[in-house]
GROMACS .gro file of C-alpha atoms in nm:
model
  366
    1MET     CA    1  13.690   6.255 -10.747
    2ASN     CA    2  13.509   5.892 -10.671
    3HIS     CA    3  13.313   5.704 -10.933
    4THR     CA    4  13.055   5.443 -10.772
    5GLN     CA    5  13.173   5.149 -10.900
    6PRO     CA    6  12.858   4.936 -11.140
    7ALA     CA    7  12.714   4.635 -10.892
    8ARG     CA    8  12.900   4.282 -10.938
    9SER     CA    9  12.757   3.949 -10.800
   10SER     CA   10  13.001   3.771 -10.527
   11THR     CA   11  13.219   3.520 -10.652
   12ASP     CA   12  13.380   3.259 -10.380
   13LYS     CA   13  13.751   3.184 -10.458
   14ALA     CA   14  13.670   2.944 -10.707
   15GLY     CA   15  13.530   3.277 -10.916
   16THR     CA   16  13.163   3.088 -10.842
   17SER     CA   17  12.849   3.336 -10.804
   18ILE     CA   18  12.728   3.327 -10.484
   19GLN     CA   19  12.383   3.501 -10.553
   20PRO     CA   20  12.169   3.259 -10.755
   21VAL     CA   21  12.237   2.981 -10.486
   22HIS     CA   22  12.038   3.257 -10.246
   23ASP     CA   23  11.775   3.331 -10.481
   24HIS     CA   24  11.713   2.972 -10.440
   25LEU     CA   25  11.669   2.918 -10.081
   26VAL     CA   26  11.448   3.218 -10.055
   27MET     CA   27  11.181   3.049 -10.301
   28LEU     CA   28  11.210   2.731 -10.135
   29VAL     CA   29  11.131   2.888  -9.796
   30VAL     CA   30  10.875   3.011  -9.920
   31PHE     CA   31  10.735   2.740 -10.079
   32VAL     CA   32  10.745   2.531  -9.769
   33SER     CA   33  10.589   2.782  -9.573
   34ILE     CA   34  10.299   2.780  -9.835
   35PHE     CA   35  10.284   2.375  -9.825
   36VAL     CA   36  10.258   2.393  -9.442
   37ALA     CA   37   9.981   2.665  -9.407
   38SER     CA   38   9.779   2.452  -9.658
   39CYS     CA   39   9.829   2.151  -9.472
   40SER     CA   40   9.708   2.331  -9.142
   41LYS     CA   41   9.431   2.526  -9.301
   42LYS     CA   42   9.340   2.165  -9.468
   43SER     CA   43   9.392   2.000  -9.086
   44SER     CA   44   9.159   2.275  -8.891
   45SER     CA   45   8.865   2.252  -9.162
   46LEU     CA   46   8.835   1.848  -9.040
   47PRO     CA   47   8.516   1.805  -8.906
   48GLU     CA   48   8.508   1.685  -8.491
   49PRO     CA   49   8.453   1.372  -8.378
   50PRO     CA   50   8.115   1.332  -8.275
   51LEU     CA   51   7.929   1.413  -7.977
   52ARG     CA   52   7.878   1.064  -7.760
   53PRO     CA   53   7.494   1.182  -7.638
   54VAL     CA   54   7.425   1.080  -7.251
   55ILE     CA   55   7.152   1.095  -6.983
   56THR     CA   56   7.268   1.252  -6.648
   57GLN     CA   57   7.084   1.255  -6.311
   58ILE     CA   58   7.198   1.550  -6.040
   59VAL     CA   59   7.306   1.358  -5.706
   60ALA     CA   60   7.088   1.476  -5.463
   61ASP     CA   61   7.087   1.572  -5.115
   62VAL     CA   62   7.246   1.375  -4.881
   63VAL     CA   63   6.999   1.102  -4.673
   64GLY     CA   64   6.981   0.880  -4.372
   65THR     CA   65   6.735   0.664  -4.471
   66GLU     CA   66   6.693   0.352  -4.657
   67THR     CA   67   6.410   0.158  -4.846
   68ARG     CA   68   6.305  -0.203  -4.778
   69THR     CA   69   6.098  -0.356  -5.027
   70PHE     CA   70   5.851  -0.631  -4.864
   71THR     CA   71   5.588  -0.923  -5.068
   72GLY     CA   72   5.270  -1.030  -4.946
   73VAL     CA   73   4.956  -1.101  -5.131
   74ILE     CA   74   4.626  -0.872  -5.182
   75GLU     CA   75   4.345  -0.949  -4.924
   76ALA     CA   76   3.973  -0.775  -4.928
   77SER     CA   77   3.822  -0.631  -4.664
   78GLY     CA   78   3.483  -0.824  -4.604
   79LEU     CA   79   3.621  -1.132  -4.827
   80ALA     CA   80   3.349  -1.376  -4.794
   81THR     CA   81   3.236  -1.743  -4.954
   82LEU     CA   82   2.853  -1.754  -5.015
   83GLY     CA   83   2.689  -2.113  -4.993
   84PHE     CA   84   2.310  -2.222  -5.010
   85GLU     CA   85   2.141  -2.311  -4.657
   86VAL     CA   86   1.958  -2.642  -4.820
   87PRO     CA   87   2.055  -2.865  -5.068
   88GLY     CA   88   1.925  -2.816  -5.479
   89ARG     CA   89   2.015  -2.763  -5.821
   90ILE     CA   90   2.146  -2.430  -5.925
   91ILE     CA   91   1.885  -2.318  -6.192
   92GLU     CA   92   1.963  -1.945  -6.227
   93MET     CA   93   2.280  -1.774  -6.169
   94ILE     CA   94   2.266  -1.409  -6.171
   95ALA     CA   95   2.617  -1.352  -5.995
   96VAL     CA   96   2.896  -1.226  -6.266
   97GLU     CA   97   3.250  -1.209  -6.171
   98GLY     CA   98   3.416  -0.833  -6.140
   99ARG     CA   99   3.038  -0.699  -6.108
  100THR     CA  100   2.924  -0.481  -5.809
  101TYR     CA  101   2.580  -0.547  -5.654
  102ARG     CA  102   2.417  -0.368  -5.406
  103GLN     CA  103   2.332  -0.558  -5.054
  104GLY     CA  104   1.972  -0.763  -5.085
  105ASP     CA  105   2.056  -0.836  -5.468
  106VAL     CA  106   2.008  -1.179  -5.566
  107LEU     CA  107   2.264  -1.377  -5.658
  108ALA     CA  108   2.190  -1.721  -5.742
  109ILE     CA  109   1.852  -1.898  -5.710
  110LEU     CA  110   1.762  -2.316  -5.653
  111ASP     CA  111   1.545  -2.519  -5.787
  112VAL     CA  112   1.271  -2.507  -5.473
  113ALA     CA  113   0.994  -2.652  -5.578
  114ASN     CA  114   1.005  -2.980  -5.346
  115LEU     CA  115   1.074  -2.735  -5.082
  116GLU     CA  116   0.756  -2.498  -5.167
  117ALA     CA  117   0.560  -2.850  -5.176
  118ASP     CA  118   0.652  -2.875  -4.824
  119LEU     CA  119   0.547  -2.495  -4.747
  120SER     CA  120   0.204  -2.560  -4.861
  121ARG     CA  121   0.175  -2.850  -4.622
  122ALA     CA  122   0.343  -2.667  -4.371
  123GLU     CA  123   0.061  -2.337  -4.417
  124ALA     CA  124  -0.238  -2.619  -4.441
  125GLU     CA  125  -0.142  -2.766  -4.124
  126ALA     CA  126  -0.077  -2.403  -3.922
  127LEU     CA  127  -0.387  -2.361  -4.051
  128LYS     CA  128  -0.570  -2.634  -3.912
  129ALA     CA  129  -0.429  -2.594  -3.606
  130ASN     CA  130  -0.503  -2.228  -3.572
  131GLU     CA  131  -0.902  -2.357  -3.583
  132GLU     CA  132  -0.843  -2.665  -3.352
  133LEU     CA  133  -0.744  -2.365  -3.108
  134LYS     CA  134  -1.048  -2.157  -3.180
  135ARG     CA  135  -1.297  -2.453  -3.100
  136THR     CA  136  -1.105  -2.545  -2.815
  137ASP     CA  137  -1.128  -2.240  -2.662
  138GLN     CA  138  -1.512  -2.168  -2.715
  139LEU     CA  139  -1.539  -2.547  -2.561
  140PHE     CA  140  -1.308  -2.457  -2.242
  141ALA     CA  141  -1.489  -2.143  -2.195
  142SER     CA  142  -1.901  -2.275  -2.165
  143SER     CA  143  -1.656  -2.595  -1.968
  144ASN     CA  144  -1.704  -2.847  -2.248
  145ALA     CA  145  -1.319  -2.925  -2.292
  146SER     CA  146  -1.066  -2.991  -2.013
  147ARG     CA  147  -0.737  -2.780  -1.910
  148ALA     CA  148  -0.556  -3.057  -2.069
  149GLN     CA  149  -0.744  -3.043  -2.405
  150PHE     CA  150  -0.700  -2.641  -2.414
  151ASP     CA  151  -0.318  -2.690  -2.339
  152SER     CA  152  -0.292  -2.967  -2.564
  153ALA     CA  153  -0.482  -2.749  -2.905
  154ILE     CA  154  -0.189  -2.479  -2.803
  155ALA     CA  155   0.092  -2.662  -2.796
  156ALA     CA  156  -0.016  -2.786  -3.184
  157GLN     CA  157  -0.080  -2.428  -3.273
  158LEU     CA  158   0.266  -2.342  -3.175
  159GLY     CA  159   0.403  -2.654  -3.313
  160ALA     CA  160   0.254  -2.601  -3.640
  161ASP     CA  161   0.334  -2.218  -3.670
  162ALA     CA  162   0.726  -2.331  -3.564
  163SER     CA  163   0.693  -2.564  -3.851
  164LEU     CA  164   0.559  -2.310  -4.140
  165ARG     CA  165   0.826  -2.042  -4.018
  166ILE     CA  166   1.105  -2.323  -4.132
  167ALA     CA  167   0.915  -2.419  -4.432
  168ARG     CA  168   0.923  -2.033  -4.530
  169LYS     CA  169   1.277  -2.015  -4.432
  170LYS     CA  170   1.410  -2.311  -4.657
  171VAL     CA  171   1.227  -2.181  -4.967
  172ALA     CA  172   1.394  -1.822  -4.898
  173ASP     CA  173   1.718  -2.023  -4.890
  174GLY     CA  174   1.693  -2.109  -5.222
  175THR     CA  175   1.752  -1.754  -5.309
  176LEU     CA  176   2.153  -1.655  -5.258
  177THR     CA  177   2.147  -1.243  -5.179
  178MET     CA  178   2.438  -0.984  -5.146
  179PRO     CA  179   2.514  -0.951  -4.748
  180TYR     CA  180   2.665  -0.624  -4.814
  181ASP     CA  181   2.784  -0.341  -5.086
  182GLY     CA  182   3.076  -0.524  -5.315
  183VAL     CA  183   3.199  -0.688  -5.593
  184ILE     CA  184   3.198  -1.042  -5.720
  185GLU     CA  185   3.536  -1.219  -5.677
  186ASP     CA  186   3.490  -1.549  -5.824
  187VAL     CA  187   3.193  -1.753  -5.944
  188LEU     CA  188   3.296  -2.091  -5.809
  189LEU     CA  189   2.958  -2.310  -5.972
  190ASP     CA  190   2.717  -2.304  -6.315
  191GLU     CA  191   2.384  -2.312  -6.333
  192GLN     CA  192   2.244  -2.679  -6.366
  193SER     CA  193   2.508  -2.795  -6.061
  194VAL     CA  194   2.367  -2.957  -5.751
  195VAL     CA  195   2.472  -2.792  -5.472
  196ALA     CA  196   2.520  -2.966  -5.053
  197GLN     CA  197   2.399  -2.741  -4.780
  198GLY     CA  198   2.679  -2.497  -4.685
  199ALA     CA  199   2.846  -2.591  -5.009
  200GLN     CA  200   3.046  -2.308  -5.161
  201VAL     CA  201   2.894  -2.106  -5.438
  202LEU     CA  202   3.025  -1.773  -5.437
  203THR     CA  203   3.365  -1.624  -5.340
  204ILE     CA  204   3.233  -1.138  -5.275
  205GLN     CA  205   3.471  -0.881  -5.155
  206GLY     CA  206   3.350  -0.606  -4.972
  207LYS     CA  207   3.377  -0.212  -5.080
  208GLY     CA  208   3.618  -0.080  -4.810
  209ALA     CA  209   3.999  -0.094  -4.871
  210MET     CA  210   4.188  -0.355  -5.025
  211ARG     CA  211   4.421  -0.517  -4.783
  212LEU     CA  212   4.810  -0.628  -4.778
  213ASP     CA  213   4.992  -0.849  -4.535
  214ILE     CA  214   5.343  -0.840  -4.496
  215GLY     CA  215   5.643  -0.966  -4.274
  216VAL     CA  216   5.851  -0.709  -4.162
  217PRO     CA  217   6.201  -0.834  -3.975
  218ALA     CA  218   6.245  -0.801  -3.594
  219GLU     CA  219   6.555  -0.559  -3.646
  220VAL     CA  220   6.352  -0.261  -3.774
  221ILE     CA  221   5.967  -0.372  -3.640
  222SER     CA  222   6.011  -0.108  -3.383
  223GLU     CA  223   5.990   0.142  -3.642
  224VAL     CA  224   5.674   0.043  -3.790
  225LYS     CA  225   5.365   0.217  -3.623
  226VAL     CA  226   4.994   0.232  -3.729
  227GLY     CA  227   4.988   0.510  -3.949
  228LYS     CA  228   5.311   0.465  -4.141
  229LEU     CA  229   5.315   0.540  -4.493
  230ALA     CA  230   5.389   0.303  -4.772
  231THR     CA  231   5.372   0.211  -5.141
  232VAL     CA  232   5.263  -0.021  -5.278
  233LYS     CA  233   5.302  -0.210  -5.642
  234VAL     CA  234   5.065  -0.465  -5.797
  235THR     CA  235   5.302  -0.547  -6.088
  236SER     CA  236   5.021  -0.746  -6.278
  237ILE     CA  237   4.771  -0.437  -6.278
  238SER     CA  238   5.002  -0.165  -6.286
  239GLU     CA  239   5.337  -0.024  -6.229
  240LYS     CA  240   5.206   0.315  -6.053
  241PRO     CA  241   5.239   0.277  -5.674
  242ILE     CA  242   4.961   0.266  -5.434
  243GLN     CA  243   4.947   0.471  -5.102
  244ALA     CA  244   4.922   0.223  -4.812
  245LYS     CA  245   4.893   0.298  -4.459
  246VAL     CA  246   4.975   0.055  -4.168
  247ARG     CA  247   4.664  -0.074  -3.988
  248LYS     CA  248   4.766  -0.283  -3.739
  249VAL     CA  249   5.122  -0.457  -3.635
  250SER     CA  250   5.106  -0.829  -3.480
  251PRO     CA  251   5.252  -0.828  -3.116
  252GLN     CA  252   5.357  -1.171  -3.211
  253ALA     CA  253   5.633  -1.299  -3.389
  254LEU     CA  254   5.576  -1.614  -3.658
  255LYS     CA  255   5.821  -1.889  -3.705
  256ASN     CA  256   6.052  -1.757  -3.956
  257GLY     CA  257   6.101  -1.424  -3.695
  258THR     CA  258   5.903  -1.192  -3.873
  259TYR     CA  259   5.606  -0.985  -3.768
  260VAL     CA  260   5.324  -0.963  -3.979
  261VAL     CA  261   5.153  -0.564  -4.079
  262ASN     CA  262   4.890  -0.544  -4.207
  263LEU     CA  263   4.827  -0.266  -4.463
  264ASP     CA  264   4.560  -0.074  -4.601
  265LEU     CA  265   4.556  -0.021  -4.930
  266VAL     CA  266   4.408   0.383  -5.008
  267SER     CA  267   4.198   0.469  -5.320
  268ALA     CA  268   4.324   0.152  -5.501
  269PRO     CA  269   4.202   0.078  -5.816
  270THR     CA  270   3.900  -0.128  -5.893
  271GLU     CA  271   4.090  -0.407  -6.082
  272ILE     CA  272   4.287  -0.536  -5.799
  273ARG     CA  273   4.154  -0.835  -5.615
  274GLY     CA  274   4.195  -1.044  -5.315
  275GLY     CA  275   4.498  -1.321  -5.464
  276MET     CA  276   4.721  -1.059  -5.636
  277ASP     CA  277   5.125  -1.050  -5.544
  278ALA     CA  278   5.204  -0.719  -5.445
  279GLU     CA  279   5.483  -0.560  -5.304
  280ALA     CA  280   5.530  -0.283  -5.072
  281GLN     CA  281   5.824  -0.075  -5.000
  282MET     CA  282   5.865   0.144  -4.655
  283ASP     CA  283   6.157   0.399  -4.496
  284PHE     CA  284   6.321   0.293  -4.252
  285VAL     CA  285   6.668   0.501  -4.045
  286ASN     CA  286   6.971   0.383  -4.284
  287PRO     CA  287   7.195   0.145  -4.049
  288ARG     CA  288   7.527   0.216  -4.216
  289GLY     CA  289   7.468   0.603  -4.188
  290LYS     CA  290   7.397   0.869  -4.415
  291ALA     CA  291   7.461   0.824  -4.788
  292VAL     CA  292   7.432   0.992  -5.135
  293HIS     CA  293   7.180   0.775  -5.342
  294VAL     CA  294   7.245   0.741  -5.752
  295GLU     CA  295   7.061   0.529  -6.024
  296SER     CA  296   7.214   0.188  -6.050
  297ALA     CA  297   7.296   0.230  -6.410
  298ALA     CA  298   7.495   0.484  -6.295
  299ILE     CA  299   7.785   0.231  -6.152
  300VAL     CA  300   8.055   0.068  -6.375
  301GLY     CA  301   8.267  -0.197  -6.250
  302SER     CA  302   8.634  -0.134  -6.352
  303ALA     CA  303   8.850  -0.469  -6.407
  304ASP     CA  304   9.001  -0.483  -6.066
  305SER     CA  305   8.603  -0.520  -5.941
  306ASN     CA  306   8.659  -0.141  -5.826
  307SER     CA  307   8.309   0.073  -5.884
  308TYR     CA  308   8.309   0.408  -6.072
  309VAL     CA  309   8.137   0.653  -6.187
  310TRP     CA  310   8.105   0.944  -6.521
  311VAL     CA  311   8.133   1.287  -6.360
  312VAL     CA  312   7.993   1.581  -6.604
  313THR     CA  313   8.214   1.914  -6.578
  314ASN     CA  314   8.290   2.181  -6.749
  315THR     CA  315   7.889   2.165  -6.866
  316SER     CA  316   7.788   2.478  -7.130
  317GLN     CA  317   7.517   2.391  -7.330
  318ASN     CA  318   7.430   2.080  -7.291
  319VAL     CA  319   7.799   1.979  -7.357
  320GLY     CA  320   8.020   1.855  -7.087
  321VAL     CA  321   8.355   1.621  -7.020
  322VAL     CA  322   8.336   1.334  -6.807
  323LYS     CA  323   8.554   1.254  -6.546
  324LYS     CA  324   8.574   0.893  -6.406
  325HIS     CA  325   8.541   0.900  -5.966
  326PRO     CA  326   8.594   0.637  -5.800
  327VAL     CA  327   8.289   0.492  -5.572
  328THR     CA  328   8.220   0.336  -5.247
  329ILE     CA  329   7.884   0.197  -5.279
  330GLY     CA  330   7.617   0.012  -4.995
  331ALA     CA  331   7.341  -0.129  -5.032
  332GLN     CA  332   7.052  -0.125  -5.324
  333SER     CA  333   6.722   0.135  -5.243
  334GLY     CA  334   6.412   0.122  -5.340
  335GLU     CA  335   6.304   0.275  -5.713
  336GLY     CA  336   6.652   0.069  -5.816
  337GLU     CA  337   6.940   0.318  -5.702
  338MET     CA  338   7.235   0.225  -5.470
  339GLU     CA  339   7.386   0.428  -5.190
  340VAL     CA  340   7.726   0.572  -5.258
  341SER     CA  341   7.881   0.644  -4.914
  342ASP     CA  342   8.204   0.804  -5.087
  343GLY     CA  343   8.307   0.958  -5.433
  344LEU     CA  344   8.031   1.218  -5.453
  345ALA     CA  345   7.893   1.532  -5.357
  346PRO     CA  346   7.483   1.646  -5.358
  347GLY     CA  347   7.488   1.840  -5.683
  348ASP     CA  348   7.759   1.626  -5.869
  349GLU     CA  349   7.616   1.522  -6.218
  350VAL     CA  350   7.632   1.168  -6.338
  351VAL     CA  351   7.606   0.963  -6.652
  352THR     CA  352   7.339   0.709  -6.593
  353ARG     CA  353   7.260   0.630  -6.990
  354GLY     CA  354   7.585   0.558  -7.194
  355ALA     CA  355   7.811   0.480  -6.906
  356HIS     CA  356   7.996   0.207  -7.062
  357ARG     CA  357   8.101   0.323  -7.364
  358LEU     CA  358   8.335   0.683  -7.194
  359THR     CA  359   8.702   0.724  -7.183
  360ASP     CA  360   8.829   0.979  -6.962
  361GLY     CA  361   8.800   1.397  -7.040
  362GLN     CA  362   8.546   1.262  -7.361
  363ARG     CA  363   8.321   1.565  -7.488
  364VAL     CA  364   7.939   1.425  -7.445
  365LYS     CA  365   7.606   1.562  -7.553
  366LEU     CA  366   7.352   1.573  -7.199
   0.00000   0.00000   0.00000
């Protein structure tokens, strides 16, 4: 009969028990596992770094045009300088700069007391000459006056009438009136000023379209035709662009090699005055071929003078990842944009604000 022996601890050759050592090893492994798990849990619970906010632009379709900017000075249609046709002293200045007046409105008045005195004398002389002509006519009809006396009376009457008309005109010329509907651009003299005949007193502008004259170089003048559209900015008034059309193209170049192009401003603000500086932008065929355009702020220059942009990829819920894309840039175009001839394609999303503080692979908030 076999009898089951009670379990005994294993011993080595020296008689040392092995079981307690094994138990200690098990406890150590369990402790290390708990510690690692605890550290992993703490590590995974750390907050992620905040997303850097950026502003982006979707690259538009390829275009084959370029925008050029030209500067010039605004001129008013119907611009004129007014003055009195007789000398005198201004006793009343009615015109106010910037105000609109209708044709025939009185703008300024001279002291014409001496001219009115001359008018009174001319009226008296004309009346006397008329009476003398009537008397001589009756005498000539009754053969009591000669033909020479009658002709002399006629000449005297005509001369008196001419003098009367001149005197009346001089009195009328003492009042300055608006020649057509328009705006007072500048008041050059004040009341009590003594003016000479023909001296400049007021400048006015008509209510027609304002005009801008620009100089266009020879290499693109062939593309400028009457009716071609342009946009004009008068920055001293507003940044809002004003539509303009080409009204006339000069056939002769100036000494600097440019051709004068006259632009009519369409629906120009009433605040615009002649003499204001302005800039016009017009589109021309791009001689460098087709290229995409991006905002200038999207272009970043690296240490080796190469240019690149940050393209946003893997976009989801306004969060994306940026990747550096080297680009080949061309000329600056209108509205603060740059041409990119290589490195981008239509539809790419590029960073336009915050591009100088990014790293490759960084996650961003759009």
